[in-house]
Amino acid sequence: MELRHLTSFIALAEELHFGRAAARLHLSQPSLSAQLQKLEKSLGVNLVVRTSHDVQLTSSGVEFAKQARIVVAQMDKAVDVAKSTAAGQVGSLNIAYNFLASRHVLPAALTRLHERHPEMAVSLWEKRTGPQLSGLQDGSLDVALVYGRPQVPGLRARLLLSKVPIVAVVGRLHPWAGRSSVRCAELAGERCVLFAREQCPPMYDVIVGAAAEAGVALTIAQTADDPSGTGHIVAVKPYVAFASLSRAAAVGMGTAGASSVAVKLVDPIPTVDLYMVWSASTVNTAVDAFVGCVDDTTT
């Protein structure tokens, strides 16, 4: 069965006349008859009853015409989508991001993307850097917004924000709660809550590295990968956790009613950079469209 056979049958079903249907299709009547015969043979049923005066559809022909129209319409849509995708007008994107990107990059970039490509389907997931990079490598993600420039072959990266400070997070009863800043050397006497390194290697290394620069080896009392869960832990235990200044400000750490407090770390100030990352080998015009929107809204 060929698509042209379906198209020819639909024309015949609508005209109920071989001459008019053939003219509409720019075919000869014998060619149209031959196509109908091939279609009926492939189906094993009669679709049309011909008399000396007219053409009528069999009951099978009536039902087949309904389904044939659906198939042809879907094929037409597939062709349109393929052409539009090639032009960057539609497509689909799987984007992962961290908290910083959700506040400072995504809102403007997604608004611009929708303005330019309203039919594009976008799926979003908030993930830490490690899982994001794994998603890029296994193909489940198209774009990642992560901390640190990844040292992974086959990826392209673009710096979006630089030197985002990392702060300490403590409960309201912690001795640091009333201070505006603490030196990293003071971490020497503290028990800390930190996420597993594979969750976000750049931030982990920055935190541990700042402590090491101050002559301190961090004491990790507990591992917690969920930022919200970490906040609850330090609210009830005398531990020190860490977060980006952006997250601390957004969730109101230190404001009235908050259970935890953000305190600046100094000497040195640990900082991280935000990057947009995507595959260097995958050809996806939707990715190119998103990258362009990010560039336009962050420069």
PDB file of C-alpha atoms in Angstrom:
ATOM      1  CA  MET A   1       0.000   0.000   0.000  1.00  0.00           C
ATOM      2  CA  GLU A   2       1.370   3.389  -0.984  1.00  0.00           C
ATOM      3  CA  LEU A   3       0.412   6.857   0.193  1.00  0.00           C
ATOM      4  CA  ARG A   4      -0.526   7.881  -3.345  1.00  0.00           C
ATOM      5  CA  HIS A   5      -3.074   5.060  -3.413  1.00  0.00           C
ATOM      6  CA  LEU A   6      -4.712   6.477  -0.299  1.00  0.00           C
ATOM      7  CA  THR A   7      -4.753   9.975  -1.768  1.00  0.00           C
ATOM      8  CA  SER A   8      -6.306   8.701  -4.982  1.00  0.00           C
ATOM      9  CA  PHE A   9      -8.946   6.712  -3.119  1.00  0.00           C
ATOM     10  CA  ILE A  10      -9.907   9.745  -0.995  1.00  0.00           C
ATOM     11  CA  ALA A  11     -10.398  11.809  -4.147  1.00  0.00           C
ATOM     12  CA  LEU A  12     -12.576   9.078  -5.678  1.00  0.00           C
ATOM     13  CA  ALA A  13     -14.566   8.713  -2.438  1.00  0.00           C
ATOM     14  CA  GLU A  14     -15.273  12.430  -2.455  1.00  0.00           C
ATOM     15  CA  GLU A  15     -16.042  12.787  -6.182  1.00  0.00           C
ATOM     16  CA  LEU A  16     -17.759   9.424  -6.680  1.00  0.00           C
ATOM     17  CA  HIS A  17     -16.781   9.777 -10.324  1.00  0.00           C
ATOM     18  CA  PHE A  18     -13.658   8.390 -12.000  1.00  0.00           C
ATOM     19  CA  GLY A  19     -13.412  11.190 -14.529  1.00  0.00           C
ATOM     20  CA  ARG A  20     -13.641  14.024 -12.002  1.00  0.00           C
ATOM     21  CA  ALA A  21     -11.351  12.258  -9.508  1.00  0.00           C
ATOM     22  CA  ALA A  22      -8.741  11.574 -12.217  1.00  0.00           C
ATOM     23  CA  ALA A  23      -8.834  15.210 -13.351  1.00  0.00           C
ATOM     24  CA  ARG A  24      -8.458  16.404  -9.764  1.00  0.00           C
ATOM     25  CA  LEU A  25      -5.427  14.164  -9.333  1.00  0.00           C
ATOM     26  CA  HIS A  26      -4.000  15.008 -12.775  1.00  0.00           C
ATOM     27  CA  LEU A  27      -4.163  11.327 -13.710  1.00  0.00           C
ATOM     28  CA  SER A  28      -5.720   9.392 -16.549  1.00  0.00           C
ATOM     29  CA  GLN A  29      -8.784   7.304 -15.719  1.00  0.00           C
ATOM     30  CA  PRO A  30      -6.939   4.049 -16.487  1.00  0.00           C
ATOM     31  CA  SER A  31      -4.152   5.048 -14.045  1.00  0.00           C
ATOM     32  CA  LEU A  32      -6.702   5.821 -11.339  1.00  0.00           C
ATOM     33  CA  SER A  33      -8.463   2.496 -11.948  1.00  0.00           C
ATOM     34  CA  ALA A  34      -5.136   0.651 -11.745  1.00  0.00           C
ATOM     35  CA  GLN A  35      -4.322   2.312  -8.410  1.00  0.00           C
ATOM     36  CA  LEU A  36      -7.723   1.366  -7.013  1.00  0.00           C
ATOM     37  CA  GLN A  37      -7.256  -2.231  -8.075  1.00  0.00           C
ATOM     38  CA  LYS A  38      -3.837  -2.397  -6.368  1.00  0.00           C
ATOM     39  CA  LEU A  39      -5.271  -0.896  -3.199  1.00  0.00           C
ATOM     40  CA  GLU A  40      -8.209  -3.307  -3.079  1.00  0.00           C
ATOM     41  CA  LYS A  41      -5.880  -6.244  -3.772  1.00  0.00           C
ATOM     42  CA  SER A  42      -3.551  -5.233  -0.932  1.00  0.00           C
ATOM     43  CA  LEU A  43      -6.518  -4.937   1.447  1.00  0.00           C
ATOM     44  CA  GLY A  44      -8.363  -7.985   0.227  1.00  0.00           C
ATOM     45  CA  VAL A  45     -11.699  -6.152   0.174  1.00  0.00           C
ATOM     46  CA  ASN A  46     -13.789  -4.234  -2.353  1.00  0.00           C
ATOM     47  CA  LEU A  47     -13.954  -0.527  -1.679  1.00  0.00           C
ATOM     48  CA  VAL A  48     -15.968   0.639  -4.658  1.00  0.00           C
ATOM     49  CA  VAL A  49     -18.982  -0.593  -6.598  1.00  0.00           C
ATOM     50  CA  ARG A  50     -19.183   0.688 -10.168  1.00  0.00           C
ATOM     51  CA  THR A  51     -22.303   0.741 -12.334  1.00  0.00           C
ATOM     52  CA  SER A  52     -22.892   2.185 -15.766  1.00  0.00           C
ATOM     53  CA  HIS A  53     -24.213   5.373 -14.154  1.00  0.00           C
ATOM     54  CA  ASP A  54     -22.306   6.039 -10.946  1.00  0.00           C
ATOM     55  CA  VAL A  55     -19.710   5.011  -8.367  1.00  0.00           C
ATOM     56  CA  GLN A  56     -20.646   3.998  -4.845  1.00  0.00           C
ATOM     57  CA  LEU A  57     -18.515   3.092  -1.845  1.00  0.00           C
ATOM     58  CA  THR A  58     -19.015  -0.232  -0.157  1.00  0.00           C
ATOM     59  CA  SER A  59     -19.436  -0.245   3.606  1.00  0.00           C
ATOM     60  CA  SER A  60     -15.757  -1.162   3.818  1.00  0.00           C
ATOM     61  CA  GLY A  61     -14.965   1.715   1.481  1.00  0.00           C
ATOM     62  CA  VAL A  62     -16.836   4.217   3.666  1.00  0.00           C
ATOM     63  CA  GLU A  63     -14.920   3.185   6.779  1.00  0.00           C
ATOM     64  CA  PHE A  64     -11.611   2.955   4.959  1.00  0.00           C
ATOM     65  CA  ALA A  65     -12.063   6.478   3.580  1.00  0.00           C
ATOM     66  CA  LYS A  66     -12.432   7.830   7.136  1.00  0.00           C
ATOM     67  CA  GLN A  67      -9.197   6.178   8.256  1.00  0.00           C
ATOM     68  CA  ALA A  68      -7.370   7.099   5.063  1.00  0.00           C
ATOM     69  CA  ARG A  69      -8.124  10.784   5.639  1.00  0.00           C
ATOM     70  CA  ILE A  70      -6.616  10.527   9.135  1.00  0.00           C
ATOM     71  CA  VAL A  71      -3.471   8.846   7.797  1.00  0.00           C
ATOM     72  CA  VAL A  72      -2.986  11.404   5.022  1.00  0.00           C
ATOM     73  CA  ALA A  73      -3.603  14.299   7.424  1.00  0.00           C
ATOM     74  CA  GLN A  74      -1.033  12.900   9.834  1.00  0.00           C
ATOM     75  CA  MET A  75       1.473  12.503   7.018  1.00  0.00           C
ATOM     76  CA  ASP A  76       0.880  16.089   5.926  1.00  0.00           C
ATOM     77  CA  LYS A  77       1.409  17.227   9.509  1.00  0.00           C
ATOM     78  CA  ALA A  78       4.622  15.190   9.768  1.00  0.00           C
ATOM     79  CA  VAL A  79       5.951  16.850   6.623  1.00  0.00           C
ATOM     80  CA  ASP A  80       5.080  20.307   7.938  1.00  0.00           C
ATOM     81  CA  VAL A  81       6.712  19.597  11.296  1.00  0.00           C
ATOM     82  CA  ALA A  82       9.864  18.278   9.628  1.00  0.00           C
ATOM     83  CA  LYS A  83      10.163  21.374   7.465  1.00  0.00           C
ATOM     84  CA  SER A  84       9.440  23.712  10.367  1.00  0.00           C
ATOM     85  CA  THR A  85      11.930  21.934  12.592  1.00  0.00           C
ATOM     86  CA  ALA A  86      14.608  22.258   9.928  1.00  0.00           C
ATOM     87  CA  ALA A  87      13.897  25.983   9.943  1.00  0.00           C
ATOM     88  CA  GLY A  88      14.107  26.097  13.760  1.00  0.00           C
ATOM     89  CA  GLN A  89      10.421  26.955  14.082  1.00  0.00           C
ATOM     90  CA  VAL A  90       9.291  23.972  16.129  1.00  0.00           C
ATOM     91  CA  GLY A  91      10.800  20.943  17.774  1.00  0.00           C
ATOM     92  CA  SER A  92      11.314  19.683  21.287  1.00  0.00           C
ATOM     93  CA  LEU A  93      13.813  20.391  24.032  1.00  0.00           C
ATOM     94  CA  ASN A  94      14.749  18.666  27.277  1.00  0.00           C
ATOM     95  CA  ILE A  95      16.393  21.228  29.547  1.00  0.00           C
ATOM     96  CA  ALA A  96      17.825  20.699  33.019  1.00  0.00           C
ATOM     97  CA  TYR A  97      18.830  23.518  35.320  1.00  0.00           C
ATOM     98  CA  ASN A  98      19.947  24.392  38.828  1.00  0.00           C
ATOM     99  CA  PHE A  99      18.436  26.895  41.238  1.00  0.00           C
ATOM    100  CA  LEU A 100      20.617  29.785  40.092  1.00  0.00           C
ATOM    101  CA  ALA A 101      19.615  29.287  36.459  1.00  0.00           C
ATOM    102  CA  SER A 102      15.941  29.088  37.414  1.00  0.00           C
ATOM    103  CA  ARG A 103      16.201  32.559  38.929  1.00  0.00           C
ATOM    104  CA  HIS A 104      18.534  34.393  36.575  1.00  0.00           C
ATOM    105  CA  VAL A 105      18.478  32.675  33.172  1.00  0.00           C
ATOM    106  CA  LEU A 106      15.391  30.593  32.429  1.00  0.00           C
ATOM    107  CA  PRO A 107      12.557  33.118  32.867  1.00  0.00           C
ATOM    108  CA  ALA A 108      13.815  35.555  30.225  1.00  0.00           C
ATOM    109  CA  ALA A 109      15.214  32.870  27.909  1.00  0.00           C
ATOM    110  CA  LEU A 110      12.006  30.806  27.897  1.00  0.00           C
ATOM    111  CA  THR A 111       9.908  33.908  27.303  1.00  0.00           C
ATOM    112  CA  ARG A 112      12.033  34.826  24.299  1.00  0.00           C
ATOM    113  CA  LEU A 113      11.926  31.230  23.036  1.00  0.00           C
ATOM    114  CA  HIS A 114       8.129  31.175  23.208  1.00  0.00           C
ATOM    115  CA  GLU A 115       7.911  34.475  21.366  1.00  0.00           C
ATOM    116  CA  ARG A 116      10.055  33.158  18.535  1.00  0.00           C
ATOM    117  CA  HIS A 117       8.926  29.516  18.478  1.00  0.00           C
ATOM    118  CA  PRO A 118       5.497  29.208  20.128  1.00  0.00           C
ATOM    119  CA  GLU A 119       4.984  25.628  18.919  1.00  0.00           C
ATOM    120  CA  MET A 120       8.199  24.284  20.459  1.00  0.00           C
ATOM    121  CA  ALA A 121       7.663  21.686  23.210  1.00  0.00           C
ATOM    122  CA  VAL A 122       9.949  22.261  26.209  1.00  0.00           C
ATOM    123  CA  SER A 123      10.405  19.868  29.144  1.00  0.00           C
ATOM    124  CA  LEU A 124      12.212  21.117  32.268  1.00  0.00           C
ATOM    125  CA  TRP A 125      13.887  19.367  35.210  1.00  0.00           C
ATOM    126  CA  GLU A 126      15.685  20.850  38.205  1.00  0.00           C
ATOM    127  CA  LYS A 127      18.790  18.751  38.861  1.00  0.00           C
ATOM    128  CA  ARG A 128      22.232  19.113  40.350  1.00  0.00           C
ATOM    129  CA  THR A 129      25.235  19.380  38.029  1.00  0.00           C
ATOM    130  CA  GLY A 130      26.295  15.720  38.129  1.00  0.00           C
ATOM    131  CA  PRO A 131      22.939  14.246  37.044  1.00  0.00           C
ATOM    132  CA  GLN A 132      22.633  16.953  34.385  1.00  0.00           C
ATOM    133  CA  LEU A 133      25.928  16.012  32.765  1.00  0.00           C
ATOM    134  CA  SER A 134      24.949  12.337  32.873  1.00  0.00           C
ATOM    135  CA  GLY A 135      21.727  13.249  31.069  1.00  0.00           C
ATOM    136  CA  LEU A 136      23.653  15.019  28.320  1.00  0.00           C
ATOM    137  CA  GLN A 137      25.885  12.004  27.855  1.00  0.00           C
ATOM    138  CA  ASP A 138      23.067   9.450  27.668  1.00  0.00           C
ATOM    139  CA  GLY A 139      20.965  11.668  25.392  1.00  0.00           C
ATOM    140  CA  SER A 140      18.046  12.203  27.771  1.00  0.00           C
ATOM    141  CA  LEU A 141      18.859  15.926  27.991  1.00  0.00           C
ATOM    142  CA  ASP A 142      19.531  18.469  25.259  1.00  0.00           C
ATOM    143  CA  VAL A 143      20.750  21.414  27.330  1.00  0.00           C
ATOM    144  CA  ALA A 144      22.158  21.655  30.860  1.00  0.00           C
ATOM    145  CA  LEU A 145      22.580  24.728  33.049  1.00  0.00           C
ATOM    146  CA  VAL A 146      25.276  23.739  35.525  1.00  0.00           C
ATOM    147  CA  TYR A 147      27.965  24.933  37.904  1.00  0.00           C
ATOM    148  CA  GLY A 148      31.492  24.826  36.527  1.00  0.00           C
ATOM    149  CA  ARG A 149      32.866  24.228  33.043  1.00  0.00           C
ATOM    150  CA  PRO A 150      32.570  20.463  32.509  1.00  0.00           C
ATOM    151  CA  GLN A 151      35.728  18.543  31.711  1.00  0.00           C
ATOM    152  CA  VAL A 152      33.814  16.060  29.558  1.00  0.00           C
ATOM    153  CA  PRO A 153      34.695  15.380  25.897  1.00  0.00           C
ATOM    154  CA  GLY A 154      32.084  16.184  23.261  1.00  0.00           C
ATOM    155  CA  LEU A 155      30.345  19.005  25.113  1.00  0.00           C
ATOM    156  CA  ARG A 156      30.130  22.689  24.288  1.00  0.00           C
ATOM    157  CA  ALA A 157      29.954  25.182  27.148  1.00  0.00           C
ATOM    158  CA  ARG A 158      29.162  28.864  27.472  1.00  0.00           C
ATOM    159  CA  LEU A 159      29.761  30.984  30.579  1.00  0.00           C
ATOM    160  CA  LEU A 160      26.573  32.701  31.765  1.00  0.00           C
ATOM    161  CA  LEU A 161      27.347  34.011  35.275  1.00  0.00           C
ATOM    162  CA  SER A 162      30.698  34.186  37.040  1.00  0.00           C
ATOM    163  CA  LYS A 163      31.847  34.289  40.649  1.00  0.00           C
ATOM    164  CA  VAL A 164      28.563  33.479  42.368  1.00  0.00           C
ATOM    165  CA  PRO A 165      29.346  33.442  46.127  1.00  0.00           C
ATOM    166  CA  ILE A 166      28.808  30.383  48.302  1.00  0.00           C
ATOM    167  CA  VAL A 167      27.577  31.121  51.831  1.00  0.00           C
ATOM    168  CA  ALA A 168      27.360  29.169  55.065  1.00  0.00           C
ATOM    169  CA  VAL A 169      23.895  28.179  56.306  1.00  0.00           C
ATOM    170  CA  VAL A 170      23.237  27.645  60.018  1.00  0.00           C
ATOM    171  CA  GLY A 171      20.270  27.389  62.349  1.00  0.00           C
ATOM    172  CA  ARG A 172      19.021  30.384  64.321  1.00  0.00           C
ATOM    173  CA  LEU A 173      20.550  29.033  67.548  1.00  0.00           C
ATOM    174  CA  HIS A 174      23.999  28.561  66.035  1.00  0.00           C
ATOM    175  CA  PRO A 175      26.702  30.974  67.348  1.00  0.00           C
ATOM    176  CA  TRP A 176      27.194  32.298  63.802  1.00  0.00           C
ATOM    177  CA  ALA A 177      23.546  33.228  63.360  1.00  0.00           C
ATOM    178  CA  GLY A 178      24.027  36.834  64.442  1.00  0.00           C
ATOM    179  CA  ARG A 179      27.134  37.461  62.362  1.00  0.00           C
ATOM    180  CA  SER A 180      27.367  39.027  58.905  1.00  0.00           C
ATOM    181  CA  SER A 181      30.416  36.962  57.893  1.00  0.00           C
ATOM    182  CA  VAL A 182      32.851  34.307  59.098  1.00  0.00           C
ATOM    183  CA  ARG A 183      36.349  33.443  57.963  1.00  0.00           C
ATOM    184  CA  CYS A 184      36.777  30.048  56.322  1.00  0.00           C
ATOM    185  CA  ALA A 185      39.421  29.263  58.958  1.00  0.00           C
ATOM    186  CA  GLU A 186      36.595  29.173  61.520  1.00  0.00           C
ATOM    187  CA  LEU A 187      35.192  26.077  59.837  1.00  0.00           C
ATOM    188  CA  ALA A 188      37.907  24.176  61.706  1.00  0.00           C
ATOM    189  CA  GLY A 189      35.723  23.710  64.743  1.00  0.00           C
ATOM    190  CA  GLU A 190      32.470  22.998  62.948  1.00  0.00           C
ATOM    191  CA  ARG A 191      30.610  19.877  61.894  1.00  0.00           C
ATOM    192  CA  CYS A 192      29.297  20.275  58.364  1.00  0.00           C
ATOM    193  CA  VAL A 193      26.488  18.982  56.184  1.00  0.00           C
ATOM    194  CA  LEU A 194      27.554  18.528  52.566  1.00  0.00           C
ATOM    195  CA  PHE A 195      26.169  16.804  49.490  1.00  0.00           C
ATOM    196  CA  ALA A 196      27.958  13.891  47.818  1.00  0.00           C
ATOM    197  CA  ARG A 197      30.664  15.137  45.454  1.00  0.00           C
ATOM    198  CA  GLU A 198      29.184  13.381  42.408  1.00  0.00           C
ATOM    199  CA  GLN A 199      26.050  15.483  42.811  1.00  0.00           C
ATOM    200  CA  CYS A 200      27.928  18.698  42.013  1.00  0.00           C
ATOM    201  CA  PRO A 201      31.713  18.331  41.736  1.00  0.00           C
ATOM    202  CA  PRO A 202      32.430  22.034  40.991  1.00  0.00           C
ATOM    203  CA  MET A 203      30.602  23.372  44.057  1.00  0.00           C
ATOM    204  CA  TYR A 204      31.919  20.591  46.283  1.00  0.00           C
ATOM    205  CA  ASP A 205      35.501  21.289  45.228  1.00  0.00           C
ATOM    206  CA  VAL A 206      35.076  25.047  45.685  1.00  0.00           C
ATOM    207  CA  ILE A 207      33.803  24.591  49.256  1.00  0.00           C
ATOM    208  CA  VAL A 208      36.446  22.062  50.242  1.00  0.00           C
ATOM    209  CA  GLY A 209      39.121  24.065  48.407  1.00  0.00           C
ATOM    210  CA  ALA A 210      38.274  27.320  50.198  1.00  0.00           C
ATOM    211  CA  ALA A 211      38.524  25.540  53.536  1.00  0.00           C
ATOM    212  CA  ALA A 212      41.822  23.956  52.530  1.00  0.00           C
ATOM    213  CA  GLU A 213      43.181  27.357  51.466  1.00  0.00           C
ATOM    214  CA  ALA A 214      42.354  28.561  54.972  1.00  0.00           C
ATOM    215  CA  GLY A 215      44.176  25.549  56.437  1.00  0.00           C
ATOM    216  CA  VAL A 216      41.043  23.594  57.340  1.00  0.00           C
ATOM    217  CA  ALA A 217      40.005  20.027  56.571  1.00  0.00           C
ATOM    218  CA  LEU A 218      36.204  19.969  56.719  1.00  0.00           C
ATOM    219  CA  THR A 219      34.510  17.630  59.156  1.00  0.00           C
ATOM    220  CA  ILE A 220      31.540  16.119  57.290  1.00  0.00           C
ATOM    221  CA  ALA A 221      29.019  15.104  59.941  1.00  0.00           C
ATOM    222  CA  GLN A 222      26.222  14.265  57.513  1.00  0.00           C
ATOM    223  CA  THR A 223      25.646  13.936  53.763  1.00  0.00           C
ATOM    224  CA  ALA A 224      22.444  15.404  52.329  1.00  0.00           C
ATOM    225  CA  ASP A 225      21.746  15.819  48.618  1.00  0.00           C
ATOM    226  CA  ASP A 226      18.445  17.723  48.888  1.00  0.00           C
ATOM    227  CA  PRO A 227      18.915  21.471  49.509  1.00  0.00           C
ATOM    228  CA  SER A 228      15.586  21.849  51.296  1.00  0.00           C
ATOM    229  CA  GLY A 229      16.348  18.860  53.491  1.00  0.00           C
ATOM    230  CA  THR A 230      19.728  20.378  54.340  1.00  0.00           C
ATOM    231  CA  GLY A 231      18.000  23.528  55.571  1.00  0.00           C
ATOM    232  CA  HIS A 232      15.824  21.462  57.892  1.00  0.00           C
ATOM    233  CA  ILE A 233      18.860  19.599  59.246  1.00  0.00           C
ATOM    234  CA  VAL A 234      20.781  22.739  60.258  1.00  0.00           C
ATOM    235  CA  ALA A 235      17.612  24.175  61.775  1.00  0.00           C
ATOM    236  CA  VAL A 236      17.645  21.465  64.451  1.00  0.00           C
ATOM    237  CA  LYS A 237      21.323  20.470  64.646  1.00  0.00           C
ATOM    238  CA  PRO A 238      24.385  22.669  65.309  1.00  0.00           C
ATOM    239  CA  TYR A 239      25.812  21.980  61.851  1.00  0.00           C
ATOM    240  CA  VAL A 240      27.054  24.215  59.051  1.00  0.00           C
ATOM    241  CA  ALA A 241      25.719  23.742  55.530  1.00  0.00           C
ATOM    242  CA  PHE A 242      26.434  25.596  52.288  1.00  0.00           C
ATOM    243  CA  ALA A 243      24.367  27.194  49.527  1.00  0.00           C
ATOM    244  CA  SER A 244      24.705  29.696  46.732  1.00  0.00           C
ATOM    245  CA  LEU A 245      23.999  33.268  47.739  1.00  0.00           C
ATOM    246  CA  SER A 246      21.192  33.255  45.166  1.00  0.00           C
ATOM    247  CA  ARG A 247      19.392  30.343  46.863  1.00  0.00           C
ATOM    248  CA  ALA A 248      19.908  31.824  50.319  1.00  0.00           C
ATOM    249  CA  ALA A 249      18.425  35.152  49.239  1.00  0.00           C
ATOM    250  CA  ALA A 250      15.527  33.562  47.359  1.00  0.00           C
ATOM    251  CA  VAL A 251      14.355  31.319  50.191  1.00  0.00           C
ATOM    252  CA  GLY A 252      14.772  34.085  52.746  1.00  0.00           C
ATOM    253  CA  MET A 253      17.428  32.513  54.983  1.00  0.00           C
ATOM    254  CA  GLY A 254      17.780  34.982  57.812  1.00  0.00           C
ATOM    255  CA  THR A 255      14.438  36.716  57.334  1.00  0.00           C
ATOM    256  CA  ALA A 256      11.778  36.770  60.026  1.00  0.00           C
ATOM    257  CA  GLY A 257      10.252  33.329  60.469  1.00  0.00           C
ATOM    258  CA  ALA A 258      13.009  31.480  58.586  1.00  0.00           C
ATOM    259  CA  SER A 259      14.494  28.501  60.417  1.00  0.00           C
ATOM    260  CA  SER A 260      18.017  29.017  59.066  1.00  0.00           C
ATOM    261  CA  VAL A 261      20.413  31.891  58.498  1.00  0.00           C
ATOM    262  CA  ALA A 262      22.856  32.608  55.655  1.00  0.00           C
ATOM    263  CA  VAL A 263      26.285  33.893  56.677  1.00  0.00           C
ATOM    264  CA  LYS A 264      28.923  35.142  54.222  1.00  0.00           C
ATOM    265  CA  LEU A 265      32.180  33.205  53.998  1.00  0.00           C
ATOM    266  CA  VAL A 266      35.384  35.241  53.599  1.00  0.00           C
ATOM    267  CA  ASP A 267      39.157  34.780  53.485  1.00  0.00           C
ATOM    268  CA  PRO A 268      38.705  33.320  50.900  1.00  0.00           C
ATOM    269  CA  ILE A 269      35.240  33.830  49.385  1.00  0.00           C
ATOM    270  CA  PRO A 270      34.239  30.572  47.657  1.00  0.00           C
ATOM    271  CA  THR A 271      32.567  31.225  44.288  1.00  0.00           C
ATOM    272  CA  VAL A 272      31.189  29.167  41.391  1.00  0.00           C
ATOM    273  CA  ASP A 273      30.424  29.920  37.739  1.00  0.00           C
ATOM    274  CA  LEU A 274      27.230  29.074  35.864  1.00  0.00           C
ATOM    275  CA  TYR A 275      27.529  27.495  32.413  1.00  0.00           C
ATOM    276  CA  MET A 276      25.151  26.450  29.650  1.00  0.00           C
ATOM    277  CA  VAL A 277      26.231  23.102  28.214  1.00  0.00           C
ATOM    278  CA  TRP A 278      25.079  21.035  25.232  1.00  0.00           C
ATOM    279  CA  SER A 279      26.373  18.295  22.948  1.00  0.00           C
ATOM    280  CA  ALA A 280      28.852  19.329  20.277  1.00  0.00           C
ATOM    281  CA  SER A 281      27.862  16.483  17.967  1.00  0.00           C
ATOM    282  CA  THR A 282      24.045  16.461  18.053  1.00  0.00           C
ATOM    283  CA  VAL A 283      22.347  18.428  15.285  1.00  0.00           C
ATOM    284  CA  ASN A 284      19.220  19.929  16.814  1.00  0.00           C
ATOM    285  CA  THR A 285      17.880  23.240  15.563  1.00  0.00           C
ATOM    286  CA  ALA A 286      15.777  23.541  18.721  1.00  0.00           C
ATOM    287  CA  VAL A 287      18.983  23.597  20.780  1.00  0.00           C
ATOM    288  CA  ASP A 288      20.416  26.274  18.502  1.00  0.00           C
ATOM    289  CA  ALA A 289      17.241  28.306  18.959  1.00  0.00           C
ATOM    290  CA  PHE A 290      17.433  28.069  22.761  1.00  0.00           C
ATOM    291  CA  VAL A 291      21.134  28.915  22.842  1.00  0.00           C
ATOM    292  CA  GLY A 292      20.386  31.993  20.763  1.00  0.00           C
ATOM    293  CA  CYS A 293      17.635  33.065  23.150  1.00  0.00           C
ATOM    294  CA  VAL A 294      19.924  32.654  26.162  1.00  0.00           C
ATOM    295  CA  ASP A 295      22.623  34.684  24.411  1.00  0.00           C
ATOM    296  CA  ASP A 296      20.144  37.458  23.656  1.00  0.00           C
ATOM    297  CA  THR A 297      18.870  37.663  27.220  1.00  0.00           C
ATOM    298  CA  THR A 298      22.157  37.370  29.129  1.00  0.00           C
ATOM    299  CA  THR A 299      24.416  39.686  27.117  1.00  0.00           C
TER     300      THR A 299
END
